[in-house]
Amino acid sequence: MAAAAASSSPPLLLGWLYALSRQALVPAFFRGPPPRRSYRGSSPADSQKDMLEIPLPPWQERTDESLETKRARLLYESRKRGMLENCILLRS
């Protein structure tokens, strides 16, 4: 009888340790229900008065630019734009 009680204790203890370790390893953020997020879009009454009108310089074709210089310039501009977009995304 004592052997039967001793053999039933380890599975119970292991189950308790597993549950305890799982709670310690999984943050509370992941255990709860997922947060409700939704995008409703802009409202129909939005007048967009808060939008800024940023004047863009007129586009000028660069005919005197070599292909290598154009590639380097476009690569630089695309990386610069990517960094600016990351800044916008990470601060909001």
Short mmCIF file of C-alpha atoms in Angstrom, two decimals:
data_model
loop_
_atom_site.label_atom_id
_atom_site.label_comp_id
_atom_site.label_asym_id
_atom_site.label_seq_id
_atom_site.Cartn_x
_atom_site.Cartn_y
_atom_site.Cartn_z
CA MET A 1 0.00 0.00 0.00
CA ALA A 2 2.85 2.36 0.81
CA ALA A 3 4.42 1.50 -2.54
CA ALA A 4 1.20 2.46 -4.33
CA ALA A 5 1.09 5.83 -2.54
CA ALA A 6 4.73 6.50 -3.35
CA SER A 7 4.25 5.69 -7.04
CA SER A 8 1.25 8.04 -7.39
CA SER A 9 3.10 10.98 -5.84
CA PRO A 10 5.79 11.57 -8.52
CA PRO A 11 3.33 12.09 -11.42
CA LEU A 12 1.37 14.53 -9.27
CA LEU A 13 4.56 16.34 -8.31
CA LEU A 14 5.80 16.40 -11.90
CA GLY A 15 2.48 17.80 -13.11
CA TRP A 16 2.62 20.54 -10.48
CA LEU A 17 6.22 21.38 -11.38
CA TYR A 18 5.34 21.49 -15.07
CA ALA A 19 2.43 23.87 -14.45
CA LEU A 20 4.58 26.06 -12.23
CA SER A 21 7.44 26.20 -14.73
CA ARG A 22 5.03 26.97 -17.57
CA GLN A 23 3.57 29.90 -15.64
CA ALA A 24 7.05 31.19 -14.91
CA LEU A 25 8.22 30.86 -18.52
CA VAL A 26 5.15 32.24 -20.29
CA PRO A 27 4.57 35.95 -19.60
CA ALA A 28 1.09 37.08 -18.57
CA PHE A 29 0.74 38.93 -21.86
CA PHE A 30 0.65 35.65 -23.79
CA ARG A 31 -1.64 33.83 -21.35
CA GLY A 32 -4.56 36.25 -21.51
CA PRO A 33 -7.01 36.77 -24.33
CA PRO A 34 -5.63 38.61 -27.34
CA PRO A 35 -6.15 42.37 -27.28
CA ARG A 36 -8.95 43.70 -29.46
CA ARG A 37 -7.63 45.89 -32.23
CA SER A 38 -9.44 47.10 -35.25
CA TYR A 39 -9.09 49.76 -37.92
CA ARG A 40 -12.19 51.73 -38.71
CA GLY A 41 -10.72 53.97 -41.38
CA SER A 42 -11.29 57.68 -41.64
CA SER A 43 -14.69 59.02 -40.72
CA PRO A 44 -16.90 60.47 -43.49
CA ALA A 45 -16.96 63.85 -41.74
CA ASP A 46 -13.17 64.12 -41.77
CA SER A 47 -12.28 67.43 -43.43
CA GLN A 48 -8.54 66.67 -43.37
CA LYS A 49 -7.81 70.21 -42.18
CA ASP A 50 -5.12 68.80 -39.94
CA MET A 51 -3.18 67.44 -42.92
CA LEU A 52 -0.02 69.29 -43.87
CA GLU A 53 0.56 70.20 -47.48
CA ILE A 54 4.26 69.70 -48.08
CA PRO A 55 5.41 71.31 -51.31
CA LEU A 56 7.54 69.01 -53.43
CA PRO A 57 10.26 70.38 -55.67
CA PRO A 58 9.65 69.82 -59.37
CA TRP A 59 11.14 66.61 -60.71
CA GLN A 60 14.16 67.13 -62.92
CA GLU A 61 15.56 64.39 -65.10
CA ARG A 62 19.31 64.03 -64.71
CA THR A 63 20.58 63.30 -68.20
CA ASP A 64 24.24 63.98 -67.43
CA GLU A 65 24.40 61.29 -64.74
CA SER A 66 26.21 58.01 -65.38
CA LEU A 67 24.47 54.70 -64.72
CA GLU A 68 26.81 53.93 -61.81
CA THR A 69 26.15 57.32 -60.17
CA LYS A 70 22.39 56.94 -60.67
CA ARG A 71 22.42 53.50 -59.02
CA ALA A 72 24.44 54.82 -56.08
CA ARG A 73 22.12 57.81 -55.65
CA LEU A 74 18.95 55.70 -55.84
CA LEU A 75 20.38 53.18 -53.38
CA TYR A 76 21.21 55.99 -50.95
CA GLU A 77 17.76 57.57 -51.33
CA SER A 78 15.95 54.26 -50.83
CA ARG A 79 17.95 53.49 -47.67
CA LYS A 80 17.31 56.99 -46.37
CA ARG A 81 13.59 56.60 -47.00
CA GLY A 82 13.58 53.23 -45.25
CA MET A 83 15.26 54.70 -42.18
CA LEU A 84 12.73 57.55 -42.08
CA GLU A 85 9.82 55.10 -42.37
CA ASN A 86 11.27 52.99 -39.54
CA CYS A 87 11.50 56.09 -37.35
CA ILE A 88 7.86 56.89 -38.06
CA LEU A 89 6.72 53.33 -37.35
CA LEU A 90 8.74 52.88 -34.17
CA ARG A 91 7.72 56.13 -32.51
CA SER A 92 3.98 55.65 -32.98
#
